[in-house]
């Protein structure tokens, strides 16, 4: 963070306005002029207050994010969403989206269903030449962990959020990690204009072997 502080910019986004109008000029400062975009938004039903609000945050706002990135980073060669053209409509080099293990658009349960719907929507868009969907399992969120997460951590090793972040950055910086790990993400209606890959816990660990070495070194210094 110290190294990035001179490059870090924080923007307030009116997500309701952005959802209604992805080309909203007020969003240009936050969304224009990028080569990479990473959506790490996420909530829970409890935090959202209702199932309806949760869907709004974890699906509708995901849509608003992707649409805004596409609108403000168009393909200068005139890309199109037309099926079979092979031309993504955005100039973005890579779009990454956080999801969750067990994401399934056909699930009867709110959380995995919403995550699955968001994943399938990205697969169908064809906006971005390369896109990755990240499906980590139980995350180690420290003091922010919910009761069920604390209980689950007694039986399953939680993955720390900074390891997930390191894996995403690794894939953005090293194209080989994108092609060598994960699996192709497809669903009915997937666009051929975008290469989408799914990354799970095992993939995250393979991409970040240096993360474990760093953590072991930190423990030895204690």
Short mmCIF file of C-alpha atoms in Angstrom, two decimals:
data_model
loop_
_atom_site.label_atom_id
_atom_site.label_comp_id
_atom_site.label_asym_id
_atom_site.label_seq_id
_atom_site.Cartn_x
_atom_site.Cartn_y
_atom_site.Cartn_z
CA UNK A 1 0.00 0.00 0.00
CA UNK A 2 2.87 2.36 0.79
CA UNK A 3 4.27 1.89 -2.72
CA UNK A 4 0.88 2.46 -4.30
CA UNK A 5 -0.22 5.48 -2.26
CA UNK A 6 0.90 7.99 -4.93
CA UNK A 7 -1.16 6.16 -7.53
CA UNK A 8 -4.19 5.39 -5.40
CA UNK A 9 -7.33 7.42 -6.06
CA UNK A 10 -10.62 7.04 -4.20
CA UNK A 11 -13.88 7.96 -5.91
CA UNK A 12 -17.41 8.03 -4.53
CA UNK A 13 -19.81 6.23 -6.87
CA UNK A 14 -23.58 6.62 -6.91
CA UNK A 15 -24.40 3.02 -7.78
CA UNK A 16 -28.09 3.64 -8.27
CA UNK A 17 -27.40 6.38 -10.80
CA UNK A 18 -24.76 4.24 -12.47
CA UNK A 19 -27.14 1.29 -12.76
CA UNK A 20 -29.74 3.49 -14.45
CA UNK A 21 -27.14 5.09 -16.75
CA UNK A 22 -23.76 3.31 -17.16
CA UNK A 23 -22.54 6.20 -19.32
CA UNK A 24 -23.21 8.73 -16.57
CA UNK A 25 -20.62 11.48 -17.08
CA UNK A 26 -20.09 11.74 -13.31
CA UNK A 27 -18.59 8.24 -13.34
CA UNK A 28 -15.99 8.99 -16.01
CA UNK A 29 -13.25 9.90 -13.52
CA UNK A 30 -13.53 6.50 -11.81
CA UNK A 31 -14.06 4.25 -14.81
CA UNK A 32 -12.31 5.81 -17.83
CA UNK A 33 -8.79 5.19 -19.08
CA UNK A 34 -8.01 1.78 -17.60
CA UNK A 35 -6.30 -1.35 -18.91
CA UNK A 36 -7.49 -3.57 -16.07
CA UNK A 37 -10.59 -3.61 -13.87
CA UNK A 38 -11.28 -5.74 -10.80
CA UNK A 39 -14.68 -5.99 -9.13
CA UNK A 40 -14.26 -7.02 -5.50
CA UNK A 41 -17.67 -5.91 -4.25
CA UNK A 42 -19.64 -8.23 -2.03
CA UNK A 43 -22.21 -8.30 0.73
CA UNK A 44 -24.32 -10.75 2.72
CA UNK A 45 -28.04 -10.98 3.24
CA UNK A 46 -27.58 -9.88 6.85
CA UNK A 47 -25.49 -6.84 5.93
CA UNK A 48 -27.81 -5.96 3.04
CA UNK A 49 -30.89 -6.17 5.24
CA UNK A 50 -33.05 -8.22 2.87
CA UNK A 51 -32.86 -10.70 0.00
CA UNK A 52 -33.93 -7.96 -2.40
CA UNK A 53 -31.16 -5.63 -1.28
CA UNK A 54 -28.59 -8.42 -1.44
CA UNK A 55 -29.54 -9.11 -5.07
CA UNK A 56 -29.31 -5.39 -5.76
CA UNK A 57 -25.77 -5.17 -4.36
CA UNK A 58 -24.33 -8.46 -5.63
CA UNK A 59 -26.00 -8.64 -9.03
CA UNK A 60 -27.37 -5.28 -10.17
CA UNK A 61 -24.32 -3.34 -9.02
CA UNK A 62 -22.08 -5.97 -10.64
CA UNK A 63 -23.95 -5.26 -13.86
CA UNK A 64 -23.49 -1.51 -13.37
CA UNK A 65 -19.74 -1.97 -12.76
CA UNK A 66 -19.15 -4.06 -15.90
CA UNK A 67 -21.34 -1.83 -18.06
CA UNK A 68 -19.55 1.32 -16.91
CA UNK A 69 -16.11 -0.18 -17.54
CA UNK A 70 -17.23 -1.10 -21.05
CA UNK A 71 -18.83 2.29 -21.73
CA UNK A 72 -15.78 4.30 -20.67
CA UNK A 73 -13.16 2.00 -22.24
CA UNK A 74 -14.55 1.29 -25.73
CA UNK A 75 -12.76 -0.75 -28.35
CA UNK A 76 -11.23 1.83 -30.75
CA UNK A 77 -11.45 -0.67 -33.60
CA UNK A 78 -15.22 -0.67 -33.31
CA UNK A 79 -15.77 -3.92 -31.44
CA UNK A 80 -19.26 -5.24 -31.24
CA UNK A 81 -21.29 -7.53 -29.04
CA UNK A 82 -22.64 -9.36 -32.08
CA UNK A 83 -22.29 -13.10 -31.59
CA UNK A 84 -19.53 -14.64 -33.66
CA UNK A 85 -17.64 -11.45 -34.51
CA UNK A 86 -14.78 -12.29 -32.19
CA UNK A 87 -14.39 -8.62 -31.28
CA UNK A 88 -14.97 -7.56 -27.67
CA UNK A 89 -16.66 -4.19 -27.27
CA UNK A 90 -14.12 -2.90 -24.73
CA UNK A 91 -10.40 -2.12 -25.04
CA UNK A 92 -9.77 -3.46 -21.53
CA UNK A 93 -6.95 -6.01 -21.35
CA UNK A 94 -8.48 -7.97 -18.48
CA UNK A 95 -11.61 -7.82 -16.33
CA UNK A 96 -11.67 -9.73 -13.02
CA UNK A 97 -14.72 -10.42 -10.87
CA UNK A 98 -14.93 -11.91 -7.39
CA UNK A 99 -17.46 -14.67 -6.83
CA UNK A 100 -17.62 -17.60 -4.41
CA UNK A 101 -17.15 -21.32 -4.29
CA UNK A 102 -20.44 -23.07 -4.98
CA UNK A 103 -21.75 -20.25 -7.19
CA UNK A 104 -24.65 -21.72 -9.16
CA UNK A 105 -27.32 -19.80 -11.06
CA UNK A 106 -29.71 -22.72 -10.57
CA UNK A 107 -29.30 -22.97 -6.81
CA UNK A 108 -32.33 -22.71 -4.53
CA UNK A 109 -30.27 -20.67 -2.07
CA UNK A 110 -29.92 -16.90 -2.36
CA UNK A 111 -26.16 -16.48 -1.97
CA UNK A 112 -24.86 -19.09 -4.46
CA UNK A 113 -27.69 -18.34 -6.88
CA UNK A 114 -26.94 -14.61 -6.97
CA UNK A 115 -23.21 -15.23 -7.40
CA UNK A 116 -23.90 -17.75 -10.14
CA UNK A 117 -26.20 -15.36 -12.00
CA UNK A 118 -23.54 -12.64 -11.86
CA UNK A 119 -20.91 -15.05 -13.20
CA UNK A 120 -23.11 -16.22 -16.07
CA UNK A 121 -23.97 -12.65 -16.96
CA UNK A 122 -20.27 -11.86 -17.37
CA UNK A 123 -19.79 -14.95 -19.55
CA UNK A 124 -22.62 -13.85 -21.83
CA UNK A 125 -21.61 -10.22 -22.24
CA UNK A 126 -18.61 -10.55 -24.54
CA UNK A 127 -17.44 -7.11 -23.45
CA UNK A 128 -13.87 -8.01 -22.55
CA UNK A 129 -11.27 -10.02 -24.45
CA UNK A 130 -10.10 -11.69 -21.24
CA UNK A 131 -12.10 -12.07 -18.05
CA UNK A 132 -11.51 -14.06 -14.88
CA UNK A 133 -14.01 -15.13 -12.24
CA UNK A 134 -12.61 -15.88 -8.80
CA UNK A 135 -14.34 -18.45 -6.61
CA UNK A 136 -12.45 -18.72 -3.32
CA UNK A 137 -13.85 -20.79 -0.49
CA UNK A 138 -13.90 -19.72 3.14
CA UNK A 139 -12.05 -16.42 3.55
CA UNK A 140 -10.11 -15.39 6.63
CA UNK A 141 -11.61 -11.97 7.32
CA UNK A 142 -10.37 -11.47 10.86
CA UNK A 143 -12.68 -9.37 13.04
CA UNK A 144 -15.14 -9.03 10.16
CA UNK A 145 -15.83 -12.78 10.03
CA UNK A 146 -19.43 -13.80 10.60
CA UNK A 147 -20.36 -16.38 13.24
CA UNK A 148 -20.85 -19.11 10.65
CA UNK A 149 -17.43 -18.31 9.15
CA UNK A 150 -15.75 -18.52 12.55
CA UNK A 151 -17.42 -21.87 13.16
CA UNK A 152 -16.45 -23.20 9.73
CA UNK A 153 -12.83 -22.17 10.26
CA UNK A 154 -12.62 -24.79 13.03
CA UNK A 155 -12.94 -27.47 10.35
CA UNK A 156 -11.68 -25.85 7.14
CA UNK A 157 -8.58 -23.74 6.62
CA UNK A 158 -9.60 -20.23 5.65
CA UNK A 159 -7.82 -18.46 2.79
CA UNK A 160 -6.61 -14.98 3.61
CA UNK A 161 -7.94 -12.19 1.44
CA UNK A 162 -4.48 -10.87 0.58
CA UNK A 163 -3.60 -14.23 -1.00
CA UNK A 164 -6.64 -13.94 -3.27
CA UNK A 165 -5.60 -10.40 -4.15
CA UNK A 166 -2.05 -11.55 -4.94
CA UNK A 167 -3.39 -14.28 -7.24
CA UNK A 168 -5.57 -11.81 -9.14
CA UNK A 169 -2.63 -9.44 -9.59
CA UNK A 170 -0.49 -12.37 -10.72
CA UNK A 171 -2.93 -13.26 -13.48
CA UNK A 172 -3.17 -9.62 -14.56
CA UNK A 173 0.62 -9.28 -14.77
CA UNK A 174 1.50 -12.76 -16.06
CA UNK A 175 -0.67 -13.93 -18.99
CA UNK A 176 0.71 -17.47 -18.60
CA UNK A 177 -1.01 -17.76 -15.22
CA UNK A 178 -4.30 -17.02 -16.96
CA UNK A 179 -3.89 -19.80 -19.51
CA UNK A 180 -2.09 -22.34 -17.30
CA UNK A 181 -4.51 -22.32 -14.37
CA UNK A 182 -8.22 -22.36 -13.80
CA UNK A 183 -10.84 -23.71 -16.18
CA UNK A 184 -12.84 -22.32 -19.06
CA UNK A 185 -16.03 -20.64 -17.89
CA UNK A 186 -19.02 -21.36 -20.09
CA UNK A 187 -22.78 -21.38 -19.79
CA UNK A 188 -25.72 -21.46 -22.15
CA UNK A 189 -25.46 -18.31 -24.22
CA UNK A 190 -21.77 -17.66 -23.51
CA UNK A 191 -20.29 -15.10 -25.90
CA UNK A 192 -17.43 -16.27 -28.15
CA UNK A 193 -16.04 -12.74 -28.05
CA UNK A 194 -14.59 -13.19 -24.57
CA UNK A 195 -12.27 -15.76 -23.01
CA UNK A 196 -13.50 -16.35 -19.47
CA UNK A 197 -11.71 -18.56 -16.95
CA UNK A 198 -12.78 -19.68 -13.47
CA UNK A 199 -10.26 -19.79 -10.62
CA UNK A 200 -10.81 -21.82 -7.45
CA UNK A 201 -8.85 -22.28 -4.20
CA UNK A 202 -6.42 -24.78 -5.70
CA UNK A 203 -5.65 -22.42 -8.59
CA UNK A 204 -5.11 -19.50 -6.22
CA UNK A 205 -2.57 -21.53 -4.23
CA UNK A 206 -0.70 -22.58 -7.39
CA UNK A 207 -0.47 -19.01 -8.62
CA UNK A 208 0.82 -17.69 -5.28
CA UNK A 209 3.54 -20.07 -4.00
CA UNK A 210 5.57 -17.03 -2.91
CA UNK A 211 2.71 -15.93 -0.66
CA UNK A 212 3.13 -18.96 1.63
CA UNK A 213 6.92 -18.48 1.72
CA UNK A 214 6.43 -14.87 2.75
CA UNK A 215 3.96 -15.80 5.49
CA UNK A 216 6.31 -18.51 6.82
CA UNK A 217 9.12 -15.97 6.95
CA UNK A 218 6.92 -13.52 8.86
CA UNK A 219 6.05 -16.21 11.41
CA UNK A 220 9.71 -17.12 11.93
CA UNK A 221 10.47 -13.48 12.75
CA UNK A 222 7.90 -13.37 15.56
#
